Coordinates of C-alpha atoms in Angstrom, one line a residue:
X16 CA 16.1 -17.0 9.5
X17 CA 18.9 -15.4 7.8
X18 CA 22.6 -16.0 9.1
X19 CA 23.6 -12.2 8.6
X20 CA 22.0 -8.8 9.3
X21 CA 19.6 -7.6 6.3
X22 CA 19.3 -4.0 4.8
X23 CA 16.0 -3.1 4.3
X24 CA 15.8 -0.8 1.3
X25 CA 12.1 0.3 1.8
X26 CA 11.3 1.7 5.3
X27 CA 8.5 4.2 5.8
X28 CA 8.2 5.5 9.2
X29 CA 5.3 8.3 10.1
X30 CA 3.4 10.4 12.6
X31 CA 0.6 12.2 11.6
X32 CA 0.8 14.5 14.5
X33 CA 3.7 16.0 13.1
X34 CA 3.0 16.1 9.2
X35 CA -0.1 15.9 7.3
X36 CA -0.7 12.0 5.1
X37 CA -3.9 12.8 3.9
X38 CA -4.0 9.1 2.2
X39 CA -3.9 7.5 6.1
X40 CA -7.6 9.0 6.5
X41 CA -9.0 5.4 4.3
X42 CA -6.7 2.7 6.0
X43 CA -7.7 3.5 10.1
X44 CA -5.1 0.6 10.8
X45 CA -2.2 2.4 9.5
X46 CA -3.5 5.8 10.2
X47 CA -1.3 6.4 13.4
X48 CA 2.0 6.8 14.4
X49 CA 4.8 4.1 13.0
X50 CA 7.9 5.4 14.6
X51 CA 11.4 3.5 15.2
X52 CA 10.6 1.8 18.4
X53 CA 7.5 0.2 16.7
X54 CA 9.7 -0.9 13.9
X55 CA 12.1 -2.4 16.1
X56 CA 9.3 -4.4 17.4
X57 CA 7.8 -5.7 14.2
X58 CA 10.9 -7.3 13.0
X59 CA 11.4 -9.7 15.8
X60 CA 14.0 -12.0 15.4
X61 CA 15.2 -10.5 12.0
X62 CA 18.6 -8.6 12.4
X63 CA 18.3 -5.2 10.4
X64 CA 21.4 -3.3 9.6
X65 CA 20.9 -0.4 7.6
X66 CA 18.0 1.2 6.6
X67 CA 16.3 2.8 3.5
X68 CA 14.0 5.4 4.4
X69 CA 10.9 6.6 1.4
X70 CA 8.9 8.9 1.3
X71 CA 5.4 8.6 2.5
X72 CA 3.5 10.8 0.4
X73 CA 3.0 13.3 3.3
X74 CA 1.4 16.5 1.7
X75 CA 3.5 17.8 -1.4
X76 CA 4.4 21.1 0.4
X77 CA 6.0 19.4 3.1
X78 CA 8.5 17.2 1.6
X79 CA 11.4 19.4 3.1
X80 CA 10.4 18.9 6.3
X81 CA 9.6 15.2 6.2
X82 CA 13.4 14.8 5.0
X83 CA 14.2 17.0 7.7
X84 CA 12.4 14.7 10.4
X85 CA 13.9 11.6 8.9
X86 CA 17.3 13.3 9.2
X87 CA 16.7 13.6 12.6
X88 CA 16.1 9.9 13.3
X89 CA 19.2 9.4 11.7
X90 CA 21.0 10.8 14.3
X91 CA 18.7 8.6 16.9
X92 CA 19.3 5.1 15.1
X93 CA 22.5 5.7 12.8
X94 CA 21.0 2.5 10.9
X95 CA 19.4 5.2 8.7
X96 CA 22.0 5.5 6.5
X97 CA 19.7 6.0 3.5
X98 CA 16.5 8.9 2.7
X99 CA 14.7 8.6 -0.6
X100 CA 12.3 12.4 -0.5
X101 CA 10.2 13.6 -2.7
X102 CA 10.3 16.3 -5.1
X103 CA 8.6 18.0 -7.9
X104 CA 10.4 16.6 -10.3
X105 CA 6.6 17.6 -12.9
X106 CA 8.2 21.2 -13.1
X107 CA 11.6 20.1 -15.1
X108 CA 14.3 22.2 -14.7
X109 CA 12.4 24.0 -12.5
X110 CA 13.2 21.5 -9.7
X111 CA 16.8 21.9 -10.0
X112 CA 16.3 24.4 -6.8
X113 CA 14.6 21.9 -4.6
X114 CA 17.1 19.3 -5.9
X115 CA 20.1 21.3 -5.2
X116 CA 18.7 22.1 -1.6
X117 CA 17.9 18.0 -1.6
X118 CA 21.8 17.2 -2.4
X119 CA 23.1 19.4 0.4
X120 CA 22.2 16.4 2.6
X121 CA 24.5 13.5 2.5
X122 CA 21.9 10.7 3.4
X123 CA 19.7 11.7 0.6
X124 CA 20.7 8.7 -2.2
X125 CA 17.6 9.4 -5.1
X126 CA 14.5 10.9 -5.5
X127 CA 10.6 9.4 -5.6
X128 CA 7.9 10.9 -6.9
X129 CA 5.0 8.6 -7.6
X130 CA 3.5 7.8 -10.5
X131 CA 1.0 5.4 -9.5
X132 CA -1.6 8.0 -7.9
X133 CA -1.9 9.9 -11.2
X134 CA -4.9 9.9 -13.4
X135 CA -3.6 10.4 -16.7
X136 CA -1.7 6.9 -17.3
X137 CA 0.9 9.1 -19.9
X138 CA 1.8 11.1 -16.3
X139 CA 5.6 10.3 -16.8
X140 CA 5.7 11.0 -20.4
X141 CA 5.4 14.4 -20.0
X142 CA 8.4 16.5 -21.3
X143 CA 9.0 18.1 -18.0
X144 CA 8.5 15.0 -16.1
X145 CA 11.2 13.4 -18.0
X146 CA 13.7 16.4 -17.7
X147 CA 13.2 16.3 -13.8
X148 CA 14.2 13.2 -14.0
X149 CA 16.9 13.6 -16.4
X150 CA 18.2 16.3 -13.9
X151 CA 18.6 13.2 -10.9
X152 CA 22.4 12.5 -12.1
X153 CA 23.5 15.8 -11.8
X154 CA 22.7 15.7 -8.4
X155 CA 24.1 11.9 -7.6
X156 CA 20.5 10.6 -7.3
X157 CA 18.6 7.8 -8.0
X158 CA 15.3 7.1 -9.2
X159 CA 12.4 5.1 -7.2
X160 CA 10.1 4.4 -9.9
X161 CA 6.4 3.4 -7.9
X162 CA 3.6 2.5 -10.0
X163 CA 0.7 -0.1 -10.7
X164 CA 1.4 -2.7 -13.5
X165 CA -0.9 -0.9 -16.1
X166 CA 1.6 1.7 -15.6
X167 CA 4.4 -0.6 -17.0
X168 CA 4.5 0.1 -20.6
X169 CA 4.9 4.2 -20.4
X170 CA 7.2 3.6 -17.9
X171 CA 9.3 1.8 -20.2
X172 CA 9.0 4.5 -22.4
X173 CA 10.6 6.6 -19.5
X174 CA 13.6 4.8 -18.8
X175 CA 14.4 4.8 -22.6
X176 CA 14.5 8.3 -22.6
X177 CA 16.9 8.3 -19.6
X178 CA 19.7 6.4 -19.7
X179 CA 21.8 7.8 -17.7
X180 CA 19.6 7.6 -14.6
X181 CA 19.8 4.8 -12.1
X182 CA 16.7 3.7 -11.6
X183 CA 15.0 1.1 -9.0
X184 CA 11.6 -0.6 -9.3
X185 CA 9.4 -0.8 -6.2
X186 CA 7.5 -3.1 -5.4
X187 CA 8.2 -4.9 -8.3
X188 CA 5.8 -2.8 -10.5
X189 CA 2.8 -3.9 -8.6
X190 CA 1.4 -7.0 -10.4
X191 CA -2.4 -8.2 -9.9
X192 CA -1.4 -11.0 -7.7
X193 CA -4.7 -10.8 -6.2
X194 CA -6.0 -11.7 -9.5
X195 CA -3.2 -14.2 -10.1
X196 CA -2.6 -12.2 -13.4
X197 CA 1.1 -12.8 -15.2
X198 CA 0.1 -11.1 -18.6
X199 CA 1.5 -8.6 -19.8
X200 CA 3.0 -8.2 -16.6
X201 CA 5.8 -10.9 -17.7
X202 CA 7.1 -9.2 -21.0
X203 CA 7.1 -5.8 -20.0
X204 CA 9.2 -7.0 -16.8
X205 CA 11.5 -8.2 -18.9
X206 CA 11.7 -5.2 -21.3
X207 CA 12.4 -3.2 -18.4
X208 CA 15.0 -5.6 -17.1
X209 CA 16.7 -5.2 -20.5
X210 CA 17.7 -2.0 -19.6
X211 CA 21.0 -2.3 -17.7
X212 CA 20.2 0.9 -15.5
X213 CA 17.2 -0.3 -14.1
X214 CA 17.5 -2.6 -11.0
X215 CA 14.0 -3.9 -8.8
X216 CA 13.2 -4.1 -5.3
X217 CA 11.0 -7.3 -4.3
X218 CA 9.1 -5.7 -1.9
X219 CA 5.3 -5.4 -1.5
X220 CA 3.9 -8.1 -2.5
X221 CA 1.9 -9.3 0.3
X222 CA -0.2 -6.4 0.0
X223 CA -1.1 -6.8 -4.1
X224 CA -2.2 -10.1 -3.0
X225 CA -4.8 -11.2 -0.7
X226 CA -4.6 -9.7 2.3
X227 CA -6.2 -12.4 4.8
X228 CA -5.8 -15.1 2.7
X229 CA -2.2 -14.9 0.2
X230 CA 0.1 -18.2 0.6
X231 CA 3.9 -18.4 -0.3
X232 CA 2.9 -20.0 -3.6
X233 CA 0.9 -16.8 -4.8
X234 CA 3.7 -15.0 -4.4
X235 CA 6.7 -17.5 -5.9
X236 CA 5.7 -17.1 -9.8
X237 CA 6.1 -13.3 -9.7
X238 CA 9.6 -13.3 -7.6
X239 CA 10.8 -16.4 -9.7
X240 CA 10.1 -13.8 -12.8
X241 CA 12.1 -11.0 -11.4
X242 CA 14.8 -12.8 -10.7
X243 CA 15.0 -14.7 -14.1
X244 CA 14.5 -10.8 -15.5
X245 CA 17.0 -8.8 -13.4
X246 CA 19.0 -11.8 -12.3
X247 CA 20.8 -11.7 -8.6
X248 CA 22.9 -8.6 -9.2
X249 CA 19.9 -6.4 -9.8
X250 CA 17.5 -7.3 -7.2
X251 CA 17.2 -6.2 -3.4
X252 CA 14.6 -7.0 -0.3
X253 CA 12.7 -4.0 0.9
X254 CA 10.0 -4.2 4.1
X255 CA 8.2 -1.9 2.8
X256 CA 6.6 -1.6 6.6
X257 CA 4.2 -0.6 7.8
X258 CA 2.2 -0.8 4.6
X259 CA 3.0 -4.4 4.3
X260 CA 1.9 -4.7 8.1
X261 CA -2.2 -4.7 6.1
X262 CA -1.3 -8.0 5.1
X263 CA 1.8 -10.0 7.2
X264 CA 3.8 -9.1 9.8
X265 CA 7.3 -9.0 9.2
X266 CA 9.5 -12.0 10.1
X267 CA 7.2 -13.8 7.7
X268 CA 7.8 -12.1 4.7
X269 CA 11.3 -12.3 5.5
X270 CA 10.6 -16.0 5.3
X271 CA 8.6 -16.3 2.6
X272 CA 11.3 -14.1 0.3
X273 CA 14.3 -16.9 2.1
X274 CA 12.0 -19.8 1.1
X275 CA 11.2 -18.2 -2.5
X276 CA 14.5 -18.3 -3.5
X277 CA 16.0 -21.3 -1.6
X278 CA 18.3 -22.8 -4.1
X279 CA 20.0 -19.7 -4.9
X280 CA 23.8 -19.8 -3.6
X281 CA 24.8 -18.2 -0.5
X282 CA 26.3 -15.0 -2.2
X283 CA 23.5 -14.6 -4.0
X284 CA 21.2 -14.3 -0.8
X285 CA 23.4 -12.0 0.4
X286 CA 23.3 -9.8 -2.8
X287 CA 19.1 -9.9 -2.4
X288 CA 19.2 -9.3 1.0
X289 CA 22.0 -7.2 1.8
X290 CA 24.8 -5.9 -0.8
X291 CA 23.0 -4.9 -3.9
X292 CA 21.3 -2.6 -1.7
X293 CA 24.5 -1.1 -0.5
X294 CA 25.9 -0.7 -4.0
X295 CA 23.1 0.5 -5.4
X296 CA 21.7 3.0 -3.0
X297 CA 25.4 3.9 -1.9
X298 CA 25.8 3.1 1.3
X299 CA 28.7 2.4 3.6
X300 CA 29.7 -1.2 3.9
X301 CA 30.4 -2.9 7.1
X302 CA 31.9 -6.0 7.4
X303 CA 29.5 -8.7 8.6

């Protein structure tokens, strides 16, 4: 296990008592209540520092107040130093209001609205889309971009047309590791990675990949890419619990990420694991 406390950039936590998730109602396993105490649990002996908190894709009208109940774990487990909401960031400059009401909250650090969910595969091209998110800097956010690989190419497109947004990568643009497909995965990674605003979380893989069945070695090719693309100063861990909780629990893909990258140098495992995420996401250090 690691020597030093991690940050985990990509923490979801939920209870669908409180707001409404209506994509829970197809996966009965995660279709409950993931709150702090359970999260505490599932890491076992890893030492978590700082969390990330994103948005769960509660229903669209209540995005306020899933910020607002996040905001109030904060102040239960100060490790919550992070919150990345959603907002309609379709309507343009039209979302300026929500994003001014957004920014009035210190822990908020970026934005994410997802891309992956939309039919129309030239979703982020659209003019207004691209101002919304052109609007993130005036308001010191970032941008989480989530979508499936064949969403890769128009996404580049995106990030051309912005460069003055920061923008992250989740889930490392969600490859077909199921499939064991690489192509054209590979090259548009490293387009992407040619833009110097545009850093990548290595979290979810486990759950592109088969779920009963995926071994470290699925996974290696597709993490040794990213990091040959992005390179050590533009890469972070994220949990990305509970989702990943479908397919491993969590110490071992803690493990499998520490194995993945076993020759790197010791600041470089902590810039994966720990202070990329602080720099990029903009939270307070703390000496470890």
């Amino acid at each position: 296990m690691l020597p030093f406390p991690i940050v985990d950039t990509h923490l979801h936590l939920w209870d669908p008592g409180h707001l409404r998730y209506p994509w829970l109602d197809a996966i009965p396993l995660l279709n409950k209540p993931y709150l702090l105490e359970d999260y505490n649990r599932h890491c076992g002996p890893v030492q978590v520092e700082q969390m990330v908190f994103l948005q769960c894709e509660a229903d669209f009208a209540q995005f306020r107040e899933e910020a607002a109940w996040v905001t109030g774990l904060a102040q239960i487990d100060p490790r919550i130093t992070g919150i990345v909401p959603w907002a309609p960031l379709e309507r343009g400059d039209a979302a300026r209001a929500e994003l001014e009401q957004l920014a009035a909250n210190p822990l908020i650090k970026g934005v994410r609205r997802i891309i992956q969910f939309e039919p129309d595969i030239e979703f982020c091209l659209r003019p207004d889309f691209v101002r919304g998110v052109q609007a993130l800097p005036d308001y010191g956010f970032s941008f989480d971009i989530c979508i499936s690989h064949i969403q890769l190419a128009n996404t580049i497109k995106l990030v051309a047309q912005c460069p003055n947004v920061q923008f992250i990568l989740d889930h490392i643009g969600k490859p077909g590791i199921k499939n064991h497909l690489l192509d054209p995965w590979r090259d548009e990674m490293r387009a992407l990675a040619a833009h110097p605003n545009v850093w990548c979380k290595v979290s979810g893989l486990v759950t592109e990949a088969d779920h009963q069945q995926w071994t470290r070695d699925d996974l290696k090719p597709y993490i040794d890419h990213v990091i040959d693309c992005f390179g050590f100063d533009r890469v972070m861990y994220g949990g990305d619990w509970p989702v990943a909780y479908q397919a491993t629990d969590y110490p071992r893909w803690v493990e499998t990420l520490q194995w993945a990258v076993s020759g790197c140098s010791d600041a470089e495992l902590r810039k994966l694991f720990r202070d990329n995420a602080i720099a990029f996401y903009r939270l307070a250090s703390r000496e470890v």
